[in-house]
CSV table of C-alpha atoms and ligand atoms in Angstrom, one decimal:
chain,number,residue,atom,x,y,z
A,65,MET,CA,-19.3,12.7,-2.4
A,66,ASN,CA,-17.5,12.2,1.3
A,67,ASP,CA,-14.1,14.3,2.2
A,68,TYR,CA,-12.4,11.4,3.8
A,69,THR,CA,-11.0,8.3,2.0
A,70,VAL,CA,-10.4,6.3,4.8
A,71,LYS,CA,-13.0,5.8,8.3
A,72,ILE,CA,-12.2,3.6,10.7
A,73,THR,CA,-14.1,3.6,14.1
A,74,GLY,CA,-13.9,0.7,16.8
A,75,LEU,CA,-11.6,-1.5,14.8
A,76,GLU,CA,-10.9,-4.6,17.0
A,77,LYS,CA,-8.0,-7.5,15.9
A,78,ILE,CA,-7.6,-10.1,18.5
A,79,TYR,CA,-5.8,-13.0,17.6
A,80,THR,CA,-6.8,-15.9,19.5
A,81,THR,CA,-4.1,-18.9,19.6
A,82,GLU,CA,-4.1,-22.2,21.7
A,83,ILE,CA,-2.6,-20.6,25.0
A,84,GLU,CA,-4.2,-16.9,24.8
A,85,LYS,CA,-5.8,-14.1,23.3
A,86,LEU,CA,-3.8,-11.4,21.8
A,87,ARG,CA,-5.8,-8.3,21.1
A,88,ILE,CA,-3.6,-5.9,18.8
A,89,LEU,CA,-6.0,-3.5,17.9
A,90,ASN,CA,-8.0,-2.3,20.5
A,91,LYS,CA,-10.5,0.2,19.4
A,92,LEU,CA,-8.9,2.3,17.3
A,93,ASP,CA,-10.5,5.1,15.2
A,94,LEU,CA,-8.6,7.2,11.8
A,95,THR,CA,-10.1,9.1,10.0
A,96,VAL,CA,-7.8,10.0,6.4
A,97,GLN,CA,-8.7,13.1,4.4
A,98,SER,CA,-8.8,12.5,0.4
A,99,GLY,CA,-5.7,13.7,-0.8
A,100,THR,CA,-3.4,13.3,2.4
A,101,LYS,CA,-0.4,11.7,3.5
A,102,VAL,CA,0.0,9.3,6.7
A,103,VAL,CA,2.7,7.6,8.4
A,104,ILE,CA,2.5,5.0,10.6
A,105,THR,CA,4.9,3.9,12.9
A,106,GLY,CA,5.2,1.9,16.0
A,107,GLU,CA,7.4,-1.6,17.2
A,108,SER,CA,8.1,-4.3,15.7
A,109,GLY,CA,4.8,-6.7,16.1
A,110,CYS,CA,2.5,-3.5,17.5
A,111,GLY,CA,-0.1,-3.9,14.8
A,112,LYS,CA,1.3,-2.2,11.5
A,113,SER,CA,0.8,-4.3,9.2
A,114,THR,CA,-2.4,-6.4,10.4
A,115,LEU,CA,-3.8,-2.9,10.2
A,116,LEU,CA,-3.0,-1.9,6.9
A,117,ASN,CA,-3.9,-5.7,5.4
A,118,ILE,CA,-7.6,-5.1,7.5
A,119,ILE,CA,-7.6,-1.8,5.1
A,120,GLY,CA,-6.8,-3.4,2.2
A,121,GLY,CA,-9.0,-6.4,2.9
A,122,LEU,CA,-6.6,-9.3,2.7
A,123,ASP,CA,-6.7,-10.0,6.2
A,124,PHE,CA,-10.4,-9.1,8.5
A,125,ALA,CA,-10.8,-7.4,11.6
A,126,THR,CA,-12.6,-9.3,14.6
A,127,GLY,CA,-14.6,-6.0,15.1
A,128,GLY,CA,-15.3,-2.2,14.5
A,129,GLN,CA,-15.8,-0.6,10.9
A,130,VAL,CA,-13.5,0.1,8.0
A,131,VAL,CA,-15.0,2.5,5.5
A,132,CYS,CA,-12.6,3.3,2.7
A,133,GLY,CA,-14.6,5.4,-0.4
A,134,LYS,CA,-18.0,3.6,-1.1
A,135,TYR,CA,-16.8,0.2,0.6
A,136,GLU,CA,-17.7,-0.9,3.8
A,137,ILE,CA,-14.9,-3.3,4.3
A,138,THR,CA,-15.8,-5.4,7.5
A,139,SER,CA,-19.1,-6.4,5.4
A,140,LEU,CA,-17.2,-7.1,1.8
A,141,LYS,CA,-17.9,-10.5,0.5
A,142,GLU,CA,-14.8,-12.4,-1.3
A,143,ASN,CA,-15.3,-10.9,-5.0
A,144,GLU,CA,-17.2,-7.6,-3.9
A,145,LEU,CA,-13.2,-7.4,-2.1
A,146,ALA,CA,-10.8,-8.5,-4.8
A,147,GLU,CA,-13.0,-5.7,-6.8
A,148,TYR,CA,-12.2,-3.4,-4.2
A,149,ARG,CA,-8.5,-4.5,-4.3
A,150,SER,CA,-8.1,-3.9,-7.8
A,151,ASN,CA,-10.5,-0.5,-8.2
A,152,PHE,CA,-9.6,1.3,-5.7
A,153,LEU,CA,-6.3,0.7,-4.1
A,154,GLY,CA,-2.4,0.2,-5.0
A,155,PHE,CA,-0.1,-1.9,-2.8
A,156,ILE,CA,3.2,-1.4,-2.0
A,157,PHE,CA,5.3,-3.9,0.5
A,158,GLN,CA,8.3,-4.6,1.5
A,159,PHE,CA,9.0,-7.5,-0.7
A,160,HIS,CA,8.6,-6.7,-4.4
A,161,TYR,CA,6.6,-9.1,-5.5
A,162,LEU,CA,7.0,-8.6,-9.3
A,163,LEU,CA,6.6,-11.8,-11.0
A,164,LYS,CA,10.2,-12.8,-12.3
A,165,ASP,CA,9.6,-14.1,-15.9
A,166,PHE,CA,7.8,-10.4,-16.8
A,167,THR,CA,9.6,-7.4,-17.8
A,168,ALA,CA,9.4,-4.1,-15.7
A,169,LEU,CA,7.1,-2.8,-17.9
A,170,GLU,CA,4.8,-6.0,-18.2
A,171,ASN,CA,5.1,-6.4,-14.6
A,172,VAL,CA,3.6,-2.7,-14.3
A,173,PHE,CA,1.1,-3.1,-17.3
A,174,MET,CA,-0.7,-6.4,-15.8
A,175,PRO,CA,-2.7,-4.8,-12.9
A,176,ALA,CA,-4.3,-3.2,-15.2
A,177,TYR,CA,-4.8,-5.5,-18.1
A,178,MET,CA,-5.9,-8.2,-15.7
A,179,ALA,CA,-8.4,-4.9,-15.1
A,180,GLY,CA,-9.9,-5.0,-18.3
A,181,ALA,CA,-8.1,-2.2,-19.4
A,182,LYS,CA,-7.2,-1.5,-23.4
A,183,LYS,CA,-3.9,-2.8,-24.1
A,184,GLU,CA,-2.7,0.2,-25.6
A,185,GLU,CA,-3.5,2.5,-23.2
A,186,ALA,CA,-3.0,-0.1,-20.4
A,187,PHE,CA,1.1,0.0,-21.9
A,188,ALA,CA,1.5,3.7,-22.3
A,189,ARG,CA,0.2,4.4,-18.5
A,190,ALA,CA,2.6,2.1,-17.6
A,191,GLU,CA,5.5,3.3,-19.9
A,192,GLN,CA,4.5,6.8,-18.4
A,193,LEU,CA,4.7,5.4,-14.7
A,194,LEU,CA,7.9,4.1,-15.2
A,195,ALA,CA,10.0,7.2,-16.7
A,196,ASP,CA,8.0,8.9,-13.8
A,197,VAL,CA,10.3,6.5,-11.1
A,198,GLY,CA,13.1,6.8,-13.6
A,199,LEU,CA,12.9,4.2,-15.3
A,200,GLU,CA,12.6,4.7,-18.7
A,201,LYS,CA,15.6,2.7,-20.1
A,202,ARG,CA,14.9,-0.7,-18.0
A,203,LEU,CA,11.9,-0.6,-19.5
A,204,ASN,CA,12.5,-4.6,-20.4
A,205,HIS,CA,14.7,-5.5,-18.0
A,206,LEU,CA,13.5,-8.7,-15.9
A,207,PRO,CA,13.0,-7.9,-12.1
A,208,SER,CA,16.5,-9.9,-11.9
A,209,GLN,CA,18.3,-7.7,-14.3
A,210,LEU,CA,17.5,-4.3,-11.8
A,211,SER,CA,18.6,-3.5,-8.5
A,212,GLY,CA,16.7,-3.4,-5.2
A,213,GLY,CA,15.8,0.5,-5.6
A,214,GLU,CA,15.5,0.3,-9.6
A,215,ARG,CA,12.6,-3.1,-8.1
A,216,GLN,CA,10.6,-1.2,-5.5
A,217,ARG,CA,10.7,1.6,-7.8
A,218,VAL,CA,8.8,-1.1,-10.5
A,219,ALA,CA,6.7,-1.8,-7.4
A,220,VAL,CA,5.4,1.9,-6.9
A,221,ALA,CA,5.1,2.6,-11.0
A,222,ARG,CA,3.0,-0.7,-10.6
A,223,SER,CA,0.8,0.7,-7.4
A,224,LEU,CA,-0.5,3.5,-9.2
A,225,ILE,CA,-1.3,1.4,-12.7
A,226,ASN,CA,-4.9,1.1,-12.1
A,227,ASP,CA,-5.2,4.7,-10.8
A,228,PRO,CA,-6.4,4.1,-7.2
A,229,GLU,CA,-7.8,5.8,-4.6
A,230,LEU,CA,-5.8,5.0,-1.5
A,231,VAL,CA,-2.3,3.7,-1.8
A,232,LEU,CA,-0.9,0.9,1.3
A,233,ALA,CA,3.1,0.9,1.4
A,234,ASP,CA,4.0,-1.5,4.3
A,235,GLU,CA,7.9,-0.5,5.0
A,236,PRO,CA,8.5,-0.3,1.3
A,237,THR,CA,11.9,0.6,1.3
A,238,GLY,CA,12.6,-1.7,3.9
A,239,ASN,CA,15.4,-3.5,2.8
A,240,LEU,CA,17.5,-1.2,0.9
A,241,ASP,CA,20.3,1.2,2.1
A,242,PRO,CA,20.0,4.9,3.5
A,243,GLU,CA,20.5,6.5,0.1
A,244,ASN,CA,17.8,3.9,-2.2
A,245,ALA,CA,15.5,4.5,1.0
A,246,ALA,CA,15.5,7.4,0.5
A,247,ASN,CA,15.1,7.9,-3.0
A,248,VAL,CA,12.5,5.5,-3.1
A,249,GLY,CA,10.8,7.1,-0.9
A,250,ASN,CA,10.9,10.8,-2.0
A,251,MET,CA,9.3,9.1,-5.4
A,252,LEU,CA,6.7,7.8,-3.6
A,253,PHE,CA,5.5,11.2,-2.0
A,254,SER,CA,6.1,13.2,-4.7
A,255,LEU,CA,3.8,10.6,-7.0
A,256,ALA,CA,1.2,10.7,-4.2
A,257,ASP,CA,1.3,14.2,-4.6
A,258,ARG,CA,1.0,14.8,-8.4
A,259,TYR,CA,-1.4,11.5,-9.1
A,260,LYS,CA,-3.3,13.4,-6.0
A,261,LYS,CA,-3.2,10.0,-4.3
A,262,THR,CA,-4.0,9.0,-0.4
A,263,LEU,CA,-1.3,7.3,1.1
A,264,ILE,CA,-1.4,5.3,4.0
A,265,LEU,CA,2.7,4.4,4.6
A,266,VAL,CA,3.8,2.6,7.4
A,267,THR,CA,7.7,3.1,8.6
A,268,HIS,CA,10.7,2.2,10.8
A,269,ASP,CA,12.8,4.4,8.6
A,270,LYS,CA,12.5,8.4,10.6
A,271,ASN,CA,13.2,10.0,7.8
A,272,LEU,CA,10.4,8.9,5.8
A,273,ALA,CA,8.3,9.2,9.0
A,274,THR,CA,8.5,12.8,8.6
A,275,CYS,CA,7.1,13.5,4.9
A,276,GLY,CA,3.6,12.5,5.5
A,277,ASP,CA,1.0,14.9,5.9
A,278,CYS,CA,0.3,13.7,9.7
A,279,ALA,CA,2.1,11.2,11.3
A,280,TYR,CA,0.5,8.5,14.3
A,281,GLU,CA,2.5,6.3,16.5
A,282,LEU,CA,0.6,2.5,16.3
A,283,LYS,CA,0.9,1.8,20.8
A,284,ASN,CA,-1.8,-0.3,22.6
A,285,GLY,CA,-3.8,-1.2,19.8
A,286,VAL,CA,-4.1,2.3,19.0
A,287,LEU,CA,-3.3,5.5,17.1
A,288,VAL,CA,-1.5,8.6,18.7
A,289,LYS,CA,-0.3,11.5,17.3
A,290,ALA,CA,3.3,11.0,16.9
B,343,ATP,N1,-2.0,-15.1,12.7
B,343,ATP,C1,-1.5,-15.0,13.7
B,343,ATP,N2,-2.1,-15.1,15.3
B,343,ATP,C2,-1.0,-14.8,16.1
B,343,ATP,N3,-0.5,-13.7,16.4
B,343,ATP,C3,-0.6,-13.2,15.3
B,343,ATP,C4,-0.6,-13.6,13.5
B,343,ATP,N4,0.0,-12.8,12.8
B,343,ATP,C5,0.0,-11.8,13.5
B,343,ATP,N5,0.2,-12.1,15.2
B,343,ATP,C6,0.9,-11.5,16.4
B,343,ATP,O1,0.4,-9.7,15.8
B,343,ATP,C7,1.2,-8.9,16.3
B,343,ATP,C8,1.5,-8.0,15.0
B,343,ATP,O2,1.7,-8.5,14.2
B,343,ATP,P1,1.5,-7.2,13.0
B,343,ATP,O3,2.5,-7.8,11.6
B,343,ATP,O4,1.0,-6.3,12.8
B,343,ATP,O5,3.1,-6.3,13.9
B,343,ATP,P2,3.8,-5.3,12.9
B,343,ATP,O6,3.9,-3.8,13.5
B,343,ATP,O7,3.6,-4.7,11.5
B,343,ATP,O8,5.5,-5.6,13.1
B,343,ATP,P3,6.8,-5.2,12.2
B,343,ATP,O9,7.3,-3.7,12.2
B,343,ATP,O10,7.6,-6.4,12.7
B,343,ATP,O11,6.4,-5.9,10.2
B,343,ATP,C9,2.1,-9.8,16.5
B,343,ATP,O12,2.7,-9.9,17.5
B,343,ATP,C10,1.9,-11.2,16.1
B,343,ATP,O13,2.9,-11.9,16.6
B,344,MG,MG1,5.0,-5.3,9.6
């Protein structure tokens, strides 16, 4: 088995618009050792979300190679990408994307159910994860009945339900006030520790940026040690 979860070599992303070619990622390299937590910062528009989306199979590269576990992302077909996203990945975004007509428990349970897990086991795991983020008394609340911080904690729990190898978090605390941001950020890092997850987190939050095992700044299309 590899000792790394992610290995990116010579990654390129060029957006071609009518007037110009925008070179956003320029032969970017990154190796993430298994079980480590990597934090990426960088100016708005430098390509952080683009990078995470390519790793997550939500966007495609225009050059280079991305290997995550046994998956070579850059050459996967659509159905293989779906399998990769469901089995290997957990996602957390700035906006929670919870299903509005489903309770917190159902929202966390859903990805496991979709992946074919047994109902009872999936519900038990969802309950445990919601307890892990301090929401054991909010299981049956709808997203509209939760605070912003609580919704983001549900999103953290949901990202872990399928026991992913890799968790990708794009500005997970970006919509929260400083106190809630610290709270959600700390929970995410401590759960990644407890469940031995590899984490790649993009943030503008200076406090959160110091919580990882290594920190990079995305600048001029490449990652430099921050
Ligand atoms: N479909 C597209 N066509 C052309 N340019 C695009 C497209 N999508 C993104 N871009 C450009 O690529 C650059 C990188 O975008 P990206 O969303 O990755 O930035 P970011 O670092 O995540 O910024 P932020 O911190 O504001 O979230 C931006 O300058 C954006 O304008
Ligand atoms: Mg972004």
